[in-house]
């Protein structure tokens, strides 16, 4: 979507581009933003001047190496003091590191490059482990959403006795497009070309819409619950 909008703007003489950022409820608002004139594929930009970012090895407070994937942690003046009346969740989210600072553990996977640019991957809890491979639903969703007939998609992990989990994709087609055999075959062949074999969905389910949370995000947990009840 960013590429399409940026292309539209450039063709009409505009000197601006879409700027991507990152924020969490626990940090009140955005705390990271791409610079006005610089864009790096997949990056959410640089931390605000009064905010620190750190990538730690998942499940630890040990800082990860440059470009090594880990959990995004934030320190700054907008980080919350606590979850109201929830000591356990607070202790899980706010941790004092060796530097003596209190860091918010976001539960999100990311990396940082040599220039300090942050890259968001996805929620740690959403990661699918299939036959020992780590599969990121957001990456598969980006691929599926790029198909010209797809309006939106969601990918979940379904329990499997052999693989641990297997991948299932939910597809909502663009208005006026019917989920006939030709359309399904087009999306399947496209997926085979663009998705690694170990991450290929075992099933594509076509729906008119997907359940949403109160803030308008796809309620993927509801889809996971539906699959659990089927098993």
PDB file of C-alpha atoms in Angstrom:
ATOM      1  CA  UNK A   1       0.000   0.000   0.000  1.00  0.00           C
ATOM      2  CA  UNK A   2       2.851   2.379   0.829  1.00  0.00           C
ATOM      3  CA  UNK A   3       4.475   1.729  -2.529  1.00  0.00           C
ATOM      4  CA  UNK A   4       1.212   2.388  -4.367  1.00  0.00           C
ATOM      5  CA  UNK A   5       0.553   5.660  -2.522  1.00  0.00           C
ATOM      6  CA  UNK A   6       4.160   6.848  -2.855  1.00  0.00           C
ATOM      7  CA  UNK A   7       4.048   6.113  -6.609  1.00  0.00           C
ATOM      8  CA  UNK A   8       0.751   7.998  -6.921  1.00  0.00           C
ATOM      9  CA  UNK A   9       2.214  11.013  -5.108  1.00  0.00           C
ATOM     10  CA  UNK A  10       5.476  11.027  -7.085  1.00  0.00           C
ATOM     11  CA  UNK A  11       3.685  10.860 -10.427  1.00  0.00           C
ATOM     12  CA  UNK A  12       1.813  14.017  -9.441  1.00  0.00           C
ATOM     13  CA  UNK A  13       4.861  15.976  -8.410  1.00  0.00           C
ATOM     14  CA  UNK A  14       4.608  15.563  -4.657  1.00  0.00           C
ATOM     15  CA  UNK A  15       7.872  15.492  -2.696  1.00  0.00           C
ATOM     16  CA  UNK A  16       6.452  13.618   0.283  1.00  0.00           C
ATOM     17  CA  UNK A  17       6.112   9.933   1.114  1.00  0.00           C
ATOM     18  CA  UNK A  18       4.221   7.770   3.565  1.00  0.00           C
ATOM     19  CA  UNK A  19       6.148   7.587   6.845  1.00  0.00           C
ATOM     20  CA  UNK A  20       5.834   4.402   8.882  1.00  0.00           C
ATOM     21  CA  UNK A  21       5.937   4.343  12.658  1.00  0.00           C
ATOM     22  CA  UNK A  22       5.406   2.117  15.659  1.00  0.00           C
ATOM     23  CA  UNK A  23       3.642   2.541  18.957  1.00  0.00           C
ATOM     24  CA  UNK A  24       2.078   0.562  21.780  1.00  0.00           C
ATOM     25  CA  UNK A  25      -0.711   1.170  24.271  1.00  0.00           C
ATOM     26  CA  UNK A  26       1.855   0.788  27.074  1.00  0.00           C
ATOM     27  CA  UNK A  27       3.892   3.621  25.562  1.00  0.00           C
ATOM     28  CA  UNK A  28       0.853   5.897  25.044  1.00  0.00           C
ATOM     29  CA  UNK A  29       1.522   6.672  21.386  1.00  0.00           C
ATOM     30  CA  UNK A  30       4.138   6.375  18.651  1.00  0.00           C
ATOM     31  CA  UNK A  31       7.755   6.146  19.783  1.00  0.00           C
ATOM     32  CA  UNK A  32       9.494   5.334  16.497  1.00  0.00           C
ATOM     33  CA  UNK A  33       9.130   6.899  13.028  1.00  0.00           C
ATOM     34  CA  UNK A  34      10.789   6.762   9.616  1.00  0.00           C
ATOM     35  CA  UNK A  35      12.650   9.960   8.655  1.00  0.00           C
ATOM     36  CA  UNK A  36      10.980  12.355   6.241  1.00  0.00           C
ATOM     37  CA  UNK A  37      13.270  11.630   3.304  1.00  0.00           C
ATOM     38  CA  UNK A  38      14.635   8.143   4.005  1.00  0.00           C
ATOM     39  CA  UNK A  39      12.907   4.792   3.615  1.00  0.00           C
ATOM     40  CA  UNK A  40      14.258   1.330   4.306  1.00  0.00           C
ATOM     41  CA  UNK A  41      12.170  -1.654   3.259  1.00  0.00           C
ATOM     42  CA  UNK A  42      10.448  -3.140   6.307  1.00  0.00           C
ATOM     43  CA  UNK A  43      11.740  -0.539   8.752  1.00  0.00           C
ATOM     44  CA  UNK A  44       9.602   1.385  11.225  1.00  0.00           C
ATOM     45  CA  UNK A  45      12.335   4.019  11.422  1.00  0.00           C
ATOM     46  CA  UNK A  46      14.322   5.553  14.255  1.00  0.00           C
ATOM     47  CA  UNK A  47      13.303   5.999  17.912  1.00  0.00           C
ATOM     48  CA  UNK A  48      12.190   9.459  19.012  1.00  0.00           C
ATOM     49  CA  UNK A  49      15.003  11.525  20.523  1.00  0.00           C
ATOM     50  CA  UNK A  50      13.838  11.030  24.115  1.00  0.00           C
ATOM     51  CA  UNK A  51      13.169   7.294  23.688  1.00  0.00           C
ATOM     52  CA  UNK A  52      15.536   4.321  23.725  1.00  0.00           C
ATOM     53  CA  UNK A  53      15.015   1.052  21.867  1.00  0.00           C
ATOM     54  CA  UNK A  54      16.761  -2.243  22.490  1.00  0.00           C
ATOM     55  CA  UNK A  55      16.412  -5.741  21.007  1.00  0.00           C
ATOM     56  CA  UNK A  56      16.862  -8.562  23.544  1.00  0.00           C
ATOM     57  CA  UNK A  57      16.974 -12.312  23.160  1.00  0.00           C
ATOM     58  CA  UNK A  58      13.437 -13.611  23.638  1.00  0.00           C
ATOM     59  CA  UNK A  59      12.709 -14.581  27.244  1.00  0.00           C
ATOM     60  CA  UNK A  60      15.791 -12.768  28.597  1.00  0.00           C
ATOM     61  CA  UNK A  61      17.100  -9.276  29.348  1.00  0.00           C
ATOM     62  CA  UNK A  62      20.290  -9.941  27.341  1.00  0.00           C
ATOM     63  CA  UNK A  63      20.767  -7.607  24.382  1.00  0.00           C
ATOM     64  CA  UNK A  64      20.769  -9.270  20.973  1.00  0.00           C
ATOM     65  CA  UNK A  65      23.416  -8.621  18.337  1.00  0.00           C
ATOM     66  CA  UNK A  66      22.889  -6.221  15.439  1.00  0.00           C
ATOM     67  CA  UNK A  67      20.442  -7.756  12.914  1.00  0.00           C
ATOM     68  CA  UNK A  68      19.691 -10.606  15.340  1.00  0.00           C
ATOM     69  CA  UNK A  69      15.974 -11.134  15.841  1.00  0.00           C
ATOM     70  CA  UNK A  70      14.632 -10.642  19.350  1.00  0.00           C
ATOM     71  CA  UNK A  71      12.053  -8.823  21.452  1.00  0.00           C
ATOM     72  CA  UNK A  72      11.613  -5.071  21.051  1.00  0.00           C
ATOM     73  CA  UNK A  73      12.105  -3.217  24.368  1.00  0.00           C
ATOM     74  CA  UNK A  74      11.461   0.480  24.998  1.00  0.00           C
ATOM     75  CA  UNK A  75      12.620   2.961  27.635  1.00  0.00           C
ATOM     76  CA  UNK A  76      11.383   6.545  27.745  1.00  0.00           C
ATOM     77  CA  UNK A  77       9.182   9.170  29.406  1.00  0.00           C
ATOM     78  CA  UNK A  78       5.942   7.846  27.891  1.00  0.00           C
ATOM     79  CA  UNK A  79       6.335   4.249  29.090  1.00  0.00           C
ATOM     80  CA  UNK A  80       3.533   3.310  31.498  1.00  0.00           C
ATOM     81  CA  UNK A  81       4.083   2.976  35.250  1.00  0.00           C
ATOM     82  CA  UNK A  82       2.062  -0.247  35.482  1.00  0.00           C
ATOM     83  CA  UNK A  83      -1.049  -2.124  34.459  1.00  0.00           C
ATOM     84  CA  UNK A  84      -3.824  -1.053  36.811  1.00  0.00           C
ATOM     85  CA  UNK A  85      -4.301  -3.589  39.620  1.00  0.00           C
ATOM     86  CA  UNK A  86      -2.340  -6.280  37.762  1.00  0.00           C
ATOM     87  CA  UNK A  87       1.022  -6.874  39.399  1.00  0.00           C
ATOM     88  CA  UNK A  88       1.881 -10.077  37.504  1.00  0.00           C
ATOM     89  CA  UNK A  89       1.336  -8.568  34.052  1.00  0.00           C
ATOM     90  CA  UNK A  90       3.284  -5.496  35.121  1.00  0.00           C
ATOM     91  CA  UNK A  91       6.255  -7.593  36.268  1.00  0.00           C
ATOM     92  CA  UNK A  92       6.194  -9.495  32.977  1.00  0.00           C
ATOM     93  CA  UNK A  93       6.177  -6.290  30.918  1.00  0.00           C
ATOM     94  CA  UNK A  94       8.471  -3.963  32.884  1.00  0.00           C
ATOM     95  CA  UNK A  95      11.924  -5.277  33.704  1.00  0.00           C
ATOM     96  CA  UNK A  96      15.079  -3.660  35.088  1.00  0.00           C
ATOM     97  CA  UNK A  97      18.093  -4.503  32.903  1.00  0.00           C
ATOM     98  CA  UNK A  98      21.806  -4.513  33.732  1.00  0.00           C
ATOM     99  CA  UNK A  99      22.013  -0.846  32.714  1.00  0.00           C
ATOM    100  CA  UNK A 100      19.746   0.010  35.661  1.00  0.00           C
ATOM    101  CA  UNK A 101      16.928   1.256  33.430  1.00  0.00           C
ATOM    102  CA  UNK A 102      13.378  -0.075  33.412  1.00  0.00           C
ATOM    103  CA  UNK A 103      12.460  -1.414  29.991  1.00  0.00           C
ATOM    104  CA  UNK A 104       9.060  -2.204  28.515  1.00  0.00           C
ATOM    105  CA  UNK A 105       9.046  -5.671  26.932  1.00  0.00           C
ATOM    106  CA  UNK A 106       6.598  -5.228  24.077  1.00  0.00           C
ATOM    107  CA  UNK A 107       6.012  -8.860  23.106  1.00  0.00           C
ATOM    108  CA  UNK A 108       6.940  -7.930  19.534  1.00  0.00           C
ATOM    109  CA  UNK A 109       9.722  -9.437  17.441  1.00  0.00           C
ATOM    110  CA  UNK A 110      12.149  -7.128  15.698  1.00  0.00           C
ATOM    111  CA  UNK A 111      15.712  -6.316  14.721  1.00  0.00           C
ATOM    112  CA  UNK A 112      17.976  -3.261  14.627  1.00  0.00           C
ATOM    113  CA  UNK A 113      20.493  -2.577  11.849  1.00  0.00           C
ATOM    114  CA  UNK A 114      23.944  -0.953  11.910  1.00  0.00           C
ATOM    115  CA  UNK A 115      22.455   2.534  11.551  1.00  0.00           C
ATOM    116  CA  UNK A 116      19.978   2.091  14.403  1.00  0.00           C
ATOM    117  CA  UNK A 117      16.900   1.573  12.241  1.00  0.00           C
ATOM    118  CA  UNK A 118      14.286  -0.661  13.866  1.00  0.00           C
ATOM    119  CA  UNK A 119      12.461  -3.431  12.016  1.00  0.00           C
ATOM    120  CA  UNK A 120       9.178  -4.834  13.332  1.00  0.00           C
ATOM    121  CA  UNK A 121       8.420  -8.462  12.475  1.00  0.00           C
ATOM    122  CA  UNK A 122       5.279  -9.439  14.382  1.00  0.00           C
ATOM    123  CA  UNK A 123       3.874 -10.452  17.759  1.00  0.00           C
ATOM    124  CA  UNK A 124       5.928 -13.197  19.415  1.00  0.00           C
ATOM    125  CA  UNK A 125       2.761 -15.114  20.323  1.00  0.00           C
ATOM    126  CA  UNK A 126       1.669 -15.189  16.673  1.00  0.00           C
ATOM    127  CA  UNK A 127       4.761 -17.049  15.474  1.00  0.00           C
ATOM    128  CA  UNK A 128       3.938 -20.491  14.073  1.00  0.00           C
ATOM    129  CA  UNK A 129       6.352 -23.381  14.674  1.00  0.00           C
ATOM    130  CA  UNK A 130       5.892 -26.086  12.030  1.00  0.00           C
ATOM    131  CA  UNK A 131       8.288 -29.053  11.832  1.00  0.00           C
ATOM    132  CA  UNK A 132      10.874 -26.937  13.637  1.00  0.00           C
ATOM    133  CA  UNK A 133      10.570 -23.971  11.249  1.00  0.00           C
ATOM    134  CA  UNK A 134       9.611 -20.512  12.510  1.00  0.00           C
ATOM    135  CA  UNK A 135       6.853 -19.072  10.323  1.00  0.00           C
ATOM    136  CA  UNK A 136       5.693 -15.466  10.536  1.00  0.00           C
ATOM    137  CA  UNK A 137       1.985 -15.007   9.693  1.00  0.00           C
ATOM    138  CA  UNK A 138       2.459 -11.311   8.890  1.00  0.00           C
ATOM    139  CA  UNK A 139       4.933 -12.151   6.110  1.00  0.00           C
ATOM    140  CA  UNK A 140       2.550 -14.644   4.548  1.00  0.00           C
ATOM    141  CA  UNK A 141      -0.317 -12.167   4.865  1.00  0.00           C
ATOM    142  CA  UNK A 142       1.750  -9.527   3.043  1.00  0.00           C
ATOM    143  CA  UNK A 143       2.317 -11.987   0.201  1.00  0.00           C
ATOM    144  CA  UNK A 144      -1.343 -13.024  -0.017  1.00  0.00           C
ATOM    145  CA  UNK A 145      -2.594  -9.428   0.212  1.00  0.00           C
ATOM    146  CA  UNK A 146      -0.443  -8.544  -2.817  1.00  0.00           C
ATOM    147  CA  UNK A 147      -2.498 -10.857  -5.049  1.00  0.00           C
ATOM    148  CA  UNK A 148      -4.686  -8.639  -7.284  1.00  0.00           C
ATOM    149  CA  UNK A 149      -7.893 -10.494  -6.337  1.00  0.00           C
ATOM    150  CA  UNK A 150      -7.352 -10.501  -2.549  1.00  0.00           C
ATOM    151  CA  UNK A 151      -8.750  -7.731  -0.342  1.00  0.00           C
ATOM    152  CA  UNK A 152      -7.340  -9.060   2.924  1.00  0.00           C
ATOM    153  CA  UNK A 153      -6.034 -12.246   4.506  1.00  0.00           C
ATOM    154  CA  UNK A 154      -5.156 -13.755   7.865  1.00  0.00           C
ATOM    155  CA  UNK A 155      -2.893 -16.702   8.635  1.00  0.00           C
ATOM    156  CA  UNK A 156      -3.016 -18.847  11.774  1.00  0.00           C
ATOM    157  CA  UNK A 157      -1.342 -21.965  13.129  1.00  0.00           C
ATOM    158  CA  UNK A 158      -3.519 -25.055  13.543  1.00  0.00           C
ATOM    159  CA  UNK A 159      -2.433 -27.884  15.904  1.00  0.00           C
ATOM    160  CA  UNK A 160      -0.988 -30.879  14.077  1.00  0.00           C
ATOM    161  CA  UNK A 161       0.150 -34.153  15.732  1.00  0.00           C
ATOM    162  CA  UNK A 162       3.113 -34.540  13.382  1.00  0.00           C
ATOM    163  CA  UNK A 163       4.287 -30.994  12.592  1.00  0.00           C
ATOM    164  CA  UNK A 164       3.253 -29.367  15.858  1.00  0.00           C
ATOM    165  CA  UNK A 165       1.397 -26.717  13.889  1.00  0.00           C
ATOM    166  CA  UNK A 166       0.343 -26.319  10.281  1.00  0.00           C
ATOM    167  CA  UNK A 167      -0.542 -23.154   8.418  1.00  0.00           C
ATOM    168  CA  UNK A 168      -4.073 -22.159   7.462  1.00  0.00           C
ATOM    169  CA  UNK A 169      -4.979 -19.052   5.454  1.00  0.00           C
ATOM    170  CA  UNK A 170      -8.263 -17.140   5.464  1.00  0.00           C
ATOM    171  CA  UNK A 171      -8.966 -15.084   2.357  1.00  0.00           C
ATOM    172  CA  UNK A 172     -11.429 -12.254   1.730  1.00  0.00           C
ATOM    173  CA  UNK A 173     -11.662 -11.431  -1.966  1.00  0.00           C
ATOM    174  CA  UNK A 174     -12.143  -7.987  -3.449  1.00  0.00           C
ATOM    175  CA  UNK A 175     -15.697  -6.814  -4.019  1.00  0.00           C
ATOM    176  CA  UNK A 176     -17.322  -8.457  -7.011  1.00  0.00           C
ATOM    177  CA  UNK A 177     -14.877 -11.382  -7.135  1.00  0.00           C
ATOM    178  CA  UNK A 178     -16.418 -14.830  -6.640  1.00  0.00           C
ATOM    179  CA  UNK A 179     -14.454 -17.657  -5.010  1.00  0.00           C
ATOM    180  CA  UNK A 180     -14.842 -19.997  -7.977  1.00  0.00           C
ATOM    181  CA  UNK A 181     -12.382 -22.713  -8.978  1.00  0.00           C
ATOM    182  CA  UNK A 182     -10.402 -20.446 -11.316  1.00  0.00           C
ATOM    183  CA  UNK A 183      -9.885 -17.802  -8.623  1.00  0.00           C
ATOM    184  CA  UNK A 184      -8.888 -20.380  -6.034  1.00  0.00           C
ATOM    185  CA  UNK A 185      -6.439 -21.991  -8.459  1.00  0.00           C
ATOM    186  CA  UNK A 186      -4.921 -18.591  -9.282  1.00  0.00           C
ATOM    187  CA  UNK A 187      -4.281 -17.814  -5.599  1.00  0.00           C
ATOM    188  CA  UNK A 188      -2.954 -21.323  -4.933  1.00  0.00           C
ATOM    189  CA  UNK A 189      -0.490 -21.202  -7.848  1.00  0.00           C
ATOM    190  CA  UNK A 190       0.583 -17.687  -6.836  1.00  0.00           C
ATOM    191  CA  UNK A 191       1.217 -18.926  -3.285  1.00  0.00           C
ATOM    192  CA  UNK A 192       3.296 -21.862  -4.509  1.00  0.00           C
ATOM    193  CA  UNK A 193       5.562 -19.432  -6.373  1.00  0.00           C
ATOM    194  CA  UNK A 194       5.936 -16.925  -3.545  1.00  0.00           C
ATOM    195  CA  UNK A 195       5.775 -18.919  -0.294  1.00  0.00           C
ATOM    196  CA  UNK A 196       8.445 -21.368   0.878  1.00  0.00           C
ATOM    197  CA  UNK A 197       7.354 -25.009   0.907  1.00  0.00           C
ATOM    198  CA  UNK A 198       7.639 -25.321   4.717  1.00  0.00           C
ATOM    199  CA  UNK A 199       5.331 -22.295   5.190  1.00  0.00           C
ATOM    200  CA  UNK A 200       2.777 -23.116   2.488  1.00  0.00           C
ATOM    201  CA  UNK A 201      -0.811 -23.142   3.875  1.00  0.00           C
ATOM    202  CA  UNK A 202      -2.393 -26.569   3.918  1.00  0.00           C
ATOM    203  CA  UNK A 203      -5.819 -24.970   3.501  1.00  0.00           C
ATOM    204  CA  UNK A 204      -7.275 -21.745   2.098  1.00  0.00           C
ATOM    205  CA  UNK A 205     -10.665 -20.821   3.526  1.00  0.00           C
ATOM    206  CA  UNK A 206     -12.628 -18.136   1.692  1.00  0.00           C
ATOM    207  CA  UNK A 207     -14.935 -15.843   3.667  1.00  0.00           C
ATOM    208  CA  UNK A 208     -16.989 -12.723   3.031  1.00  0.00           C
ATOM    209  CA  UNK A 209     -15.410 -11.079   6.081  1.00  0.00           C
ATOM    210  CA  UNK A 210     -13.144 -11.804   9.048  1.00  0.00           C
ATOM    211  CA  UNK A 211     -13.914 -11.234  12.747  1.00  0.00           C
ATOM    212  CA  UNK A 212     -12.511  -8.008  14.165  1.00  0.00           C
ATOM    213  CA  UNK A 213     -11.474  -6.703  17.549  1.00  0.00           C
ATOM    214  CA  UNK A 214     -12.895  -3.504  19.047  1.00  0.00           C
ATOM    215  CA  UNK A 215     -10.030  -1.513  17.517  1.00  0.00           C
ATOM    216  CA  UNK A 216     -10.560  -2.926  14.023  1.00  0.00           C
ATOM    217  CA  UNK A 217      -7.811  -5.543  13.897  1.00  0.00           C
ATOM    218  CA  UNK A 218      -8.500  -9.080  12.695  1.00  0.00           C
ATOM    219  CA  UNK A 219      -9.449 -11.234  15.696  1.00  0.00           C
ATOM    220  CA  UNK A 220      -7.106 -14.080  14.806  1.00  0.00           C
ATOM    221  CA  UNK A 221      -7.556 -15.632  18.250  1.00  0.00           C
ATOM    222  CA  UNK A 222     -11.225 -16.166  17.447  1.00  0.00           C
ATOM    223  CA  UNK A 223     -10.220 -18.045  14.309  1.00  0.00           C
ATOM    224  CA  UNK A 224      -7.764 -20.128  16.339  1.00  0.00           C
ATOM    225  CA  UNK A 225     -10.546 -20.929  18.816  1.00  0.00           C
ATOM    226  CA  UNK A 226     -12.819 -22.046  15.974  1.00  0.00           C
ATOM    227  CA  UNK A 227     -10.130 -24.439  14.729  1.00  0.00           C
ATOM    228  CA  UNK A 228      -9.515 -25.731  18.256  1.00  0.00           C
ATOM    229  CA  UNK A 229     -13.206 -26.536  18.676  1.00  0.00           C
ATOM    230  CA  UNK A 230     -13.160 -28.466  15.391  1.00  0.00           C
ATOM    231  CA  UNK A 231     -10.312 -30.716  16.551  1.00  0.00           C
TER     232      UNK A 231
END
